[in-house]
Each structure stands twice: as C-alpha cells, then as structure tokens.
Amino acid sequence: MVRRNDRRRAALVDAAIEVLAREGARGLTFRAVDAEASVPAGTASNYFANRDDLFTQAGARVYERLQPDEELIARQRTAGRDRKTYVGLMRDLVGRVASFRTGYLALLELRLEATRRPELRKVLTERVRADVDANVAYHEASGLPGDATAVKLLMLTLNWLIVEQLTLPDVFTEVEREQLVTAAVERIVAAE
C-alpha cells in the first residue's frame, strides 16, 4: 500500500532529485533515496509503487520547484515593456534555473531516461508542453515585445546556455553568459 503523508513524500522526491543529479538514473534506488532523505530503510518503497513512479514524481517535482515565486511575478508585471526589460527578465530566469543546479541536472537525467520509459516520457512531454504554453500565454499577456516563436526560441537557446553553465561552467565567463543572454534577446525578439 502506498502511503499518503504529503510532506514525507515531498522530502523523498526532493531526495530523489538530489540522487539523480549526483549519481544519475542508474543510482536512483529506493535505498539511495532513503539514505539521502535520512529516513529508515524501506521508507521510499512505502511511498512509491516502483522506480517508474519515483522517476515520474521526481520529474513533476523539478518543475514545481522551478516555478517563479509570487514576488518575482509581481515585479515582472510592473517592469517595463521593452527589450531591455526582457533582457533583465531572461537573466533572472537563467540565474533562477541555474541556482537549482541539482534540479536541472536531475531533469537532464530524467529526459535521457524518458527515452526508455514511456510513462516518464508522457509525463515530461505534458509538463514541458504546459510550460511552453504557460510561458507563451504569460508573454502575450505581459505586453513585452516579440511573439510566441520568439518565446520558444529563447527557451531553447537559454536552456542550452544553462546546460553549459551547469555542466561545463568554465566554457563561458559570467560576463560572457550575460552578453549571450542580451544578444539572444536582441537577435530573437524583433524591435518594436
């Protein structure tokens, strides 16, 4: 029987994210999750039906934790509506995502694992599609320059910049990364 203590489940899924980031998909076991969460052996197996369930819930949890907080959203709503503001928003985005290093690395592991696990692929596809749609809708409501295609191109471009920053941080300096974000916005988002 699968247990329903939501706080414990969240702690176990957060532990799974840490294990995925550190040890990869092969290292994600119930025993490793129990050890990471500092809970008695066998706890994770009481909360997840199987490893597929653990993978799937870890994928969903990464996206929950990557969502901007209400304060950031409120600040964005009162910001300007030009490319300079857009650059600032994109720098904030890259910084926020990169600051959850283990989550993003776990997400990369999950994406690779999804090529072999249809249920995980389904969950991640739905989650990523919802994220794209939400970003496009937010952008369209914000009054910022650019269209849906610009939003999608920036997502793709900045995702790879984040991968570079997290996996090979010495390829670009911090200054170069900021310049690349600026250039991406300036080249992708049409001037008004």
Backbone as numpy.savetxt, mean C-alpha at the origin, in Angstrom:
# Nx Ny Nz CAx CAy CAz Cx Cy Cz
-12.66 -24.24 14.52 -13.50 -23.05 14.52 -12.62 -21.80 14.52
-12.94 -20.85 13.69 -12.18 -19.61 13.58 -12.67 -18.63 14.65
-11.74 -18.05 15.38 -12.10 -17.14 16.47 -12.39 -15.74 15.97
-13.11 -14.95 16.80 -13.57 -13.63 16.40 -13.16 -12.51 17.36
-11.99 -12.50 17.88 -11.50 -11.36 18.65 -10.83 -10.44 17.63
-11.52 -9.36 17.25 -11.05 -8.51 16.15 -9.70 -7.85 16.43
-9.45 -7.47 17.66 -8.16 -6.85 18.00 -7.03 -7.86 17.87
-7.25 -9.05 18.35 -6.22 -10.10 18.25 -5.99 -10.45 16.78
-7.08 -10.56 16.02 -6.95 -10.87 14.59 -6.12 -9.79 13.89
-6.41 -8.52 14.17 -5.65 -7.42 13.55 -4.17 -7.50 13.93
-3.88 -7.81 15.18 -2.49 -7.94 15.62 -1.80 -9.09 14.89
-2.52 -10.19 14.69 -1.95 -11.33 13.97 -1.72 -10.99 12.50
-2.66 -10.27 11.88 -2.49 -9.89 10.48 -1.33 -8.90 10.35
-1.22 -7.96 11.29 -0.09 -7.03 11.27 1.23 -7.80 11.43
1.23 -8.82 12.26 2.42 -9.66 12.42 2.72 -10.40 11.11
1.69 -10.85 10.42 1.88 -11.52 9.14 2.53 -10.58 8.13
2.14 -9.31 8.15 2.74 -8.31 7.25 4.23 -8.19 7.53
4.58 -8.12 8.80 5.99 -8.02 9.18 6.77 -9.25 8.72
6.20 -10.43 8.91 6.86 -11.67 8.48 7.03 -11.69 6.96
5.99 -11.33 6.23 6.07 -11.28 4.77 7.19 -10.35 4.31
7.27 -9.18 4.91 8.28 -8.20 4.51 9.69 -8.70 4.81
9.86 -9.39 5.91 11.18 -9.83 6.34 11.60 -11.15 5.72
10.65 -12.11 5.61 11.01 -13.47 5.21 10.41 -13.92 3.89
9.52 -13.10 3.32 8.89 -13.48 2.07 7.73 -14.45 2.28
7.08 -14.79 1.19 5.89 -15.64 1.25 6.20 -17.03 1.82
7.36 -17.56 1.49 7.71 -18.89 2.00 7.86 -18.90 3.53
8.24 -17.77 4.08 8.41 -17.68 5.53 7.13 -17.44 6.30
6.04 -17.17 5.58 4.77 -16.88 6.25 4.11 -18.19 6.70
4.32 -18.52 7.96 3.71 -19.69 8.56 2.95 -19.25 9.81
2.06 -20.09 10.26 1.35 -19.77 11.50 2.34 -19.62 12.65
3.32 -20.48 12.70 4.32 -20.43 13.77 5.08 -19.10 13.74
5.47 -18.65 12.53 6.20 -17.38 12.41 5.32 -16.20 12.83
4.04 -16.25 12.47 3.11 -15.19 12.86 2.93 -15.17 14.37
2.76 -16.35 14.98 2.63 -16.43 16.44 3.86 -15.81 17.12
5.04 -16.16 16.62 6.26 -15.63 17.23 6.34 -14.12 17.06
6.03 -13.61 15.87 6.09 -12.16 15.61 5.09 -11.40 16.48
3.92 -11.99 16.70 2.88 -11.34 17.51 3.06 -11.58 19.00
4.05 -12.39 19.35 4.31 -12.73 20.77 3.08 -13.32 21.44
2.47 -14.27 20.77 1.32 -14.99 21.32 1.66 -16.47 21.41
0.91 -17.22 22.19 1.20 -18.65 22.32 1.13 -19.37 20.97
1.97 -20.39 20.84 1.97 -21.20 19.62 0.57 -21.77 19.38
0.15 -21.73 18.15 -1.17 -22.23 17.79 -2.25 -21.17 17.73
-1.94 -19.96 18.16 -2.95 -18.89 18.17 -3.41 -18.54 16.76
-2.47 -18.32 15.85 -2.85 -17.93 14.48 -3.73 -18.98 13.82
-3.46 -20.24 14.09 -4.26 -21.30 13.46 -5.70 -21.29 13.98
-5.93 -20.65 15.11 -7.30 -20.51 15.63 -8.05 -19.34 14.97
-7.33 -18.47 14.29 -7.94 -17.27 13.70 -8.06 -17.32 12.18
-7.29 -18.19 11.55 -7.28 -18.25 10.09 -7.50 -19.69 9.65
-8.37 -19.86 8.67 -8.72 -21.20 8.21 -7.51 -21.94 7.63
-6.63 -21.19 6.94 -5.46 -21.78 6.32 -4.52 -20.65 5.89
-3.40 -21.00 5.27 -2.44 -19.99 4.83 -3.05 -19.05 3.78
-3.88 -19.59 2.90 -4.53 -18.73 1.90 -5.33 -17.63 2.58
-6.05 -17.99 3.63 -6.83 -17.02 4.39 -5.90 -15.95 4.99
-4.78 -16.38 5.52 -3.80 -15.46 6.10 -3.24 -14.52 5.03
-2.87 -15.05 3.87 -2.39 -14.22 2.77 -3.44 -13.18 2.38
-4.66 -13.63 2.20 -5.75 -12.77 1.76 -6.00 -11.65 2.76
-6.04 -11.99 4.03 -6.29 -10.96 5.04 -5.12 -9.99 5.19
-3.91 -10.50 4.99 -2.74 -9.61 5.04 -2.81 -8.60 3.89
-3.22 -9.07 2.70 -3.35 -8.17 1.56 -4.36 -7.07 1.81
-5.50 -7.44 2.37 -6.53 -6.44 2.67 -6.05 -5.46 3.73
-5.33 -5.95 4.73 -4.88 -5.11 5.84 -3.84 -4.08 5.40
-2.95 -4.46 4.49 -1.96 -3.50 4.02 -2.66 -2.27 3.45
-3.69 -2.50 2.65 -4.41 -1.38 2.05 -5.15 -0.56 3.10
-5.68 -1.20 4.13 -6.32 -0.44 5.21 -5.32 0.50 5.85
-4.12 0.00 6.12 -3.12 0.80 6.81 -2.50 1.88 5.93
-2.61 1.74 4.61 -2.06 2.74 3.70 -3.01 3.92 3.46
-4.23 3.81 3.91 -5.20 4.89 3.69 -4.77 6.14 4.45
-4.92 7.31 3.83 -4.56 8.56 4.52 -5.53 8.82 5.68
-5.02 9.49 6.70 -5.90 9.81 7.83 -6.76 11.02 7.50
-7.76 11.24 8.31 -8.72 12.33 8.07 -8.06 13.71 8.07
-7.05 13.89 8.90 -6.35 15.19 8.95 -5.69 15.50 7.62
-5.05 14.50 7.02 -4.40 14.70 5.72 -5.45 15.00 4.64
-6.54 14.29 4.66 -7.61 14.52 3.68 -8.16 15.93 3.82
-8.37 16.36 5.05 -8.88 17.72 5.28 -7.89 18.77 4.77
-6.60 18.55 5.00 -5.57 19.47 4.52 -5.57 19.53 2.99
-5.73 18.37 2.36 -5.74 18.32 0.90 -6.94 19.07 0.33
-8.07 18.99 1.01 -9.28 19.66 0.52 -9.15 21.18 0.52
-8.30 21.70 1.40 -8.15 23.15 1.49 -6.94 23.66 0.73
-6.18 22.75 0.12 -4.98 23.15 -0.63 -5.38 23.76 -1.97
-4.39 24.33 -2.64 -4.61 24.93 -3.96 -5.03 23.89 -4.99
-5.29 24.36 -6.19 -5.77 23.48 -7.27 -4.87 23.57 -8.49
-3.56 23.61 -8.26 -2.63 23.75 -9.36 -1.59 22.62 -9.34
-0.71 22.62 -10.32 0.30 21.56 -10.39 1.29 21.62 -9.23
1.58 22.82 -8.73 2.49 22.93 -7.59 1.90 22.21 -6.37
0.61 22.41 -6.14 -0.07 21.70 -5.05 -0.06 20.20 -5.31
-0.29 19.84 -6.56 -0.30 18.44 -6.96 1.05 17.78 -6.64
2.13 18.48 -6.94 3.48 17.97 -6.63 3.59 17.71 -5.13
3.15 18.66 -4.32 3.20 18.48 -2.86 2.39 17.28 -2.40
1.22 17.11 -2.98 0.38 15.96 -2.62 1.06 14.64 -3.00
1.69 14.61 -4.15 2.36 13.39 -4.60 3.60 13.10 -3.75
4.31 14.13 -3.34 5.45 13.93 -2.44 4.97 13.38 -1.10
3.86 13.93 -0.60 3.28 13.40 0.64 2.89 11.94 0.49
2.29 11.62 -0.65 1.87 10.25 -0.92 3.07 9.30 -0.93
4.10 9.66 -1.67 5.29 8.80 -1.74 5.89 8.64 -0.35
5.98 9.72 0.39 6.52 9.65 1.75 5.69 8.79 2.68
4.36 8.93 2.60 3.46 8.15 3.46 3.57 6.66 3.15
3.54 6.32 1.88 3.61 4.91 1.51 4.98 4.34 1.86
6.04 5.08 1.55 7.39 4.59 1.84 7.65 4.48 3.34
6.94 5.27 4.14 7.14 5.18 5.59 6.55 3.90 6.18
5.68 3.25 5.46 5.15 1.94 5.87 5.90 0.88 5.08
7.21 0.89 5.25 8.12 0.05 4.46 7.71 -1.41 4.47
7.48 -1.95 5.66 7.16 -3.38 5.73 5.84 -3.68 5.03
4.89 -2.77 5.11 3.61 -2.99 4.44 3.77 -3.05 2.94
4.56 -2.13 2.40 4.73 -2.10 0.95 5.54 -3.31 0.47
6.57 -3.68 1.22 7.34 -4.87 0.84 6.47 -6.12 0.95
5.62 -6.19 1.98 4.70 -7.32 2.10 3.74 -7.35 0.91
3.29 -6.18 0.49 2.39 -6.10 -0.65 3.07 -6.60 -1.93
4.34 -6.30 -2.10 5.06 -6.84 -3.25 5.12 -8.36 -3.19
5.39 -8.89 -2.02 5.39 -10.35 -1.84 4.02 -10.94 -2.15
2.99 -10.27 -1.67 1.62 -10.74 -1.92 1.29 -10.72 -3.41
1.74 -9.68 -4.10 1.47 -9.61 -5.54 2.14 -10.77 -6.27
3.36 -11.09 -5.89 4.03 -12.24 -6.50 3.29 -13.53 -6.15
2.90 -13.66 -4.92 2.18 -14.87 -4.49 0.83 -14.98 -5.18
0.22 -13.86 -5.50 -1.08 -13.86 -6.17 -1.02 -14.49 -7.56
0.17 -14.54 -8.15 0.29 -15.20 -9.45 0.08 -16.70 -9.32
0.17 -17.23 -8.09 0.00 -18.67 -7.85 -1.25 -19.00 -7.04
-1.90 -17.99 -6.49 -3.05 -18.22 -5.62 -4.25 -17.43 -6.16
-5.17 -18.11 -6.84 -6.31 -17.41 -7.47 -7.15 -16.58 -6.49
-7.38 -17.08 -5.29 -8.20 -16.32 -4.34 -7.51 -15.03 -3.91
-6.22 -15.11 -3.68 -5.45 -13.92 -3.34 -5.43 -12.95 -4.52
-5.26 -13.46 -5.73 -5.28 -12.61 -6.92 -6.62 -11.89 -7.03
-7.71 -12.60 -6.75 -9.04 -11.99 -6.80 -9.16 -10.85 -5.79
-8.74 -11.09 -4.56 -8.83 -10.07 -3.51 -7.96 -8.86 -3.86
-6.73 -9.11 -4.29 -5.84 -7.99 -4.61 -6.34 -7.22 -5.84
-6.84 -7.94 -6.83 -7.37 -7.27 -8.02 -8.53 -6.35 -7.64
-9.46 -6.86 -6.83 -10.59 -6.04 -6.38 -10.11 -4.84 -5.58
-9.13 -5.07 -4.71 -8.64 -4.00 -3.84 -7.92 -2.92 -4.64
-7.07 -3.35 -5.57 -6.32 -2.39 -6.38 -7.28 -1.63 -7.30
-8.24 -2.34 -7.90 -9.22 -1.67 -8.77 -10.01 -0.63 -7.97
-10.42 -0.98 -6.76 -11.15 -0.05 -5.90 -10.27 1.15 -5.55
-8.99 0.91 -5.32 -8.06 1.98 -5.00 -7.90 2.93 -6.19
-7.76 2.37 -7.39 -7.65 3.19 -8.60 -8.92 4.03 -8.76
-10.08 3.38 -8.65 -11.35 4.10 -8.81 -11.51 5.20 -7.76
-11.13 4.90 -6.52 -11.25 5.90 -5.45 -10.32 7.08 -5.70
-9.11 6.80 -6.18 -8.17 7.88 -6.47 -8.65 8.75 -7.62
-9.20 8.13 -8.65 -9.74 8.89 -9.77 -10.93 9.74 -9.31
-11.84 9.14 -8.55 -13.02 9.88 -8.06 -12.60 11.05 -7.16
-11.64 10.80 -6.26 -11.16 11.86 -5.38 -10.55 12.99 -6.22
-9.75 12.60 -7.20 -9.10 13.60 -8.06 -10.14 14.43 -8.81
-11.11 13.77 -9.39 -12.13 14.49 -10.15 -12.92 15.45 -9.27
-13.18 15.07 -8.03 -13.91 15.94 -7.10 -13.03 17.06 -6.55
-11.71 16.87 -6.58 -10.80 17.83 -5.95 -10.61 19.12 -6.74
-10.82 19.06 -8.05 -10.58 20.23 -8.87 -9.13 20.39 -9.28
-8.29 19.41 -8.97 -6.90 19.49 -9.39 -6.80 19.30 -10.90
-5.74 19.82 -11.51 -5.60 19.65 -12.96 -5.35 18.19 -13.32
-5.61 17.86 -14.57 -5.36 16.51 -15.05 -6.64 15.69 -15.09
-6.56 14.56 -15.76 -7.72 13.70 -15.91 -7.46 12.33 -15.31
-8.39 11.41 -15.53 -8.29 10.06 -14.97 -7.03 9.35 -15.47
-6.68 9.55 -16.72 -5.47 8.91 -17.25 -4.23 9.43 -16.54
-4.18 10.72 -16.25 -3.04 11.29 -15.52 -2.93 10.67 -14.14
-4.05 10.48 -13.47 -4.04 9.86 -12.14 -3.46 8.45 -12.23
-3.92 7.68 -13.20 -3.44 6.30 -13.36 -1.96 6.26 -13.71
-1.53 7.15 -14.60 -0.11 7.19 -14.96 0.76 7.59 -13.77
0.29 8.53 -12.97 1.05 8.91 -11.77 1.12 7.76 -10.78
0.01 7.03 -10.62 0.03 5.88 -9.71 1.08 4.87 -10.16
1.09 4.56 -11.43 2.05 3.58 -11.95 3.49 4.08 -11.80
3.72 5.33 -12.15 5.06 5.90 -12.06 5.56 5.96 -10.62
4.73 6.48 -9.74 5.17 6.65 -8.35 5.28 5.33 -7.62
4.47 4.35 -8.00 4.62 3.03 -7.39 6.01 2.47 -7.65
6.50 2.62 -8.87 7.83 2.10 -9.14 8.90 2.92 -8.44
8.72 4.21 -8.31 9.66 5.03 -7.55 9.72 4.56 -6.10
8.56 4.23 -5.54 8.51 3.73 -4.16 9.24 2.38 -4.06
9.01 1.50 -5.03 9.71 0.20 -5.04 11.22 0.44 -5.04
11.66 1.34 -5.88 13.09 1.66 -5.97 13.60 2.16 -4.62
12.85 3.06 -4.02 13.26 3.66 -2.74 13.35 2.61 -1.64
12.41 1.66 -1.62 12.38 0.66 -0.55 13.33 -0.51 -0.76
13.59 -0.85 -2.01 14.42 -2.03 -2.27 15.87 -1.68 -2.57
16.11 -0.58 -3.25 17.46 -0.13 -3.60 17.57 1.36 -3.30
17.56 1.72 -2.02 17.44 3.13 -1.63 18.59 4.03 -2.08
19.70 3.45 -2.49 20.84 4.28 -2.90 20.88 4.57 -4.39
19.91 4.08 -5.16 19.87 4.37 -6.59 19.66 5.86 -6.81
18.70 6.45 -6.08 18.42 7.88 -6.19 18.55 8.51 -4.82
19.09 9.72 -4.79 19.14 10.45 -3.53 17.74 10.98 -3.22
17.56 11.47 -2.02 16.27 12.06 -1.65 15.94 13.24 -2.55
16.94 14.05 -2.85 16.74 15.20 -3.73 16.31 14.72 -5.12
16.97 13.70 -5.65 16.59 13.17 -6.96 15.16 12.63 -6.95
14.79 11.95 -5.87 13.42 11.42 -5.79 12.41 12.56 -5.82
12.67 13.62 -5.09 11.75 14.76 -5.10 11.69 15.41 -6.48
12.83 15.49 -7.15 12.85 16.04 -8.50 12.06 15.14 -9.46
12.16 13.84 -9.28 11.43 12.91 -10.14 9.92 13.01 -9.92
9.50 13.19 -8.68 8.07 13.38 -8.42 7.59 14.65 -9.12
8.36 15.72 -8.97 8.00 16.99 -9.62 7.92 16.81 -11.13
8.92 16.17 -11.71 8.94 15.97 -13.16 7.77 15.10 -13.61
7.44 14.07 -12.84 6.33 13.20 -13.21 5.03 14.00 -13.27
4.77 14.80 -12.25 3.54 15.60 -12.23 3.57 16.60 -13.40
4.67 17.29 -13.58 4.74 18.31 -14.62 4.61 17.72 -16.02
5.08 16.52 -16.24 5.04 15.93 -17.58 3.77 15.15 -17.84
3.16 14.62 -16.79 1.96 13.81 -16.96 0.68 14.64 -16.87
0.67 15.61 -15.97 -0.53 16.42 -15.75 -0.47 17.64 -16.67
-1.43 17.74 -17.56 -1.46 18.85 -18.51 -1.63 20.17 -17.77
-0.92 21.18 -18.25 -1.07 22.53 -17.67 -2.47 23.05 -17.96
-2.97 23.86 -17.07 -4.31 24.44 -17.26 -4.32 25.40 -18.41
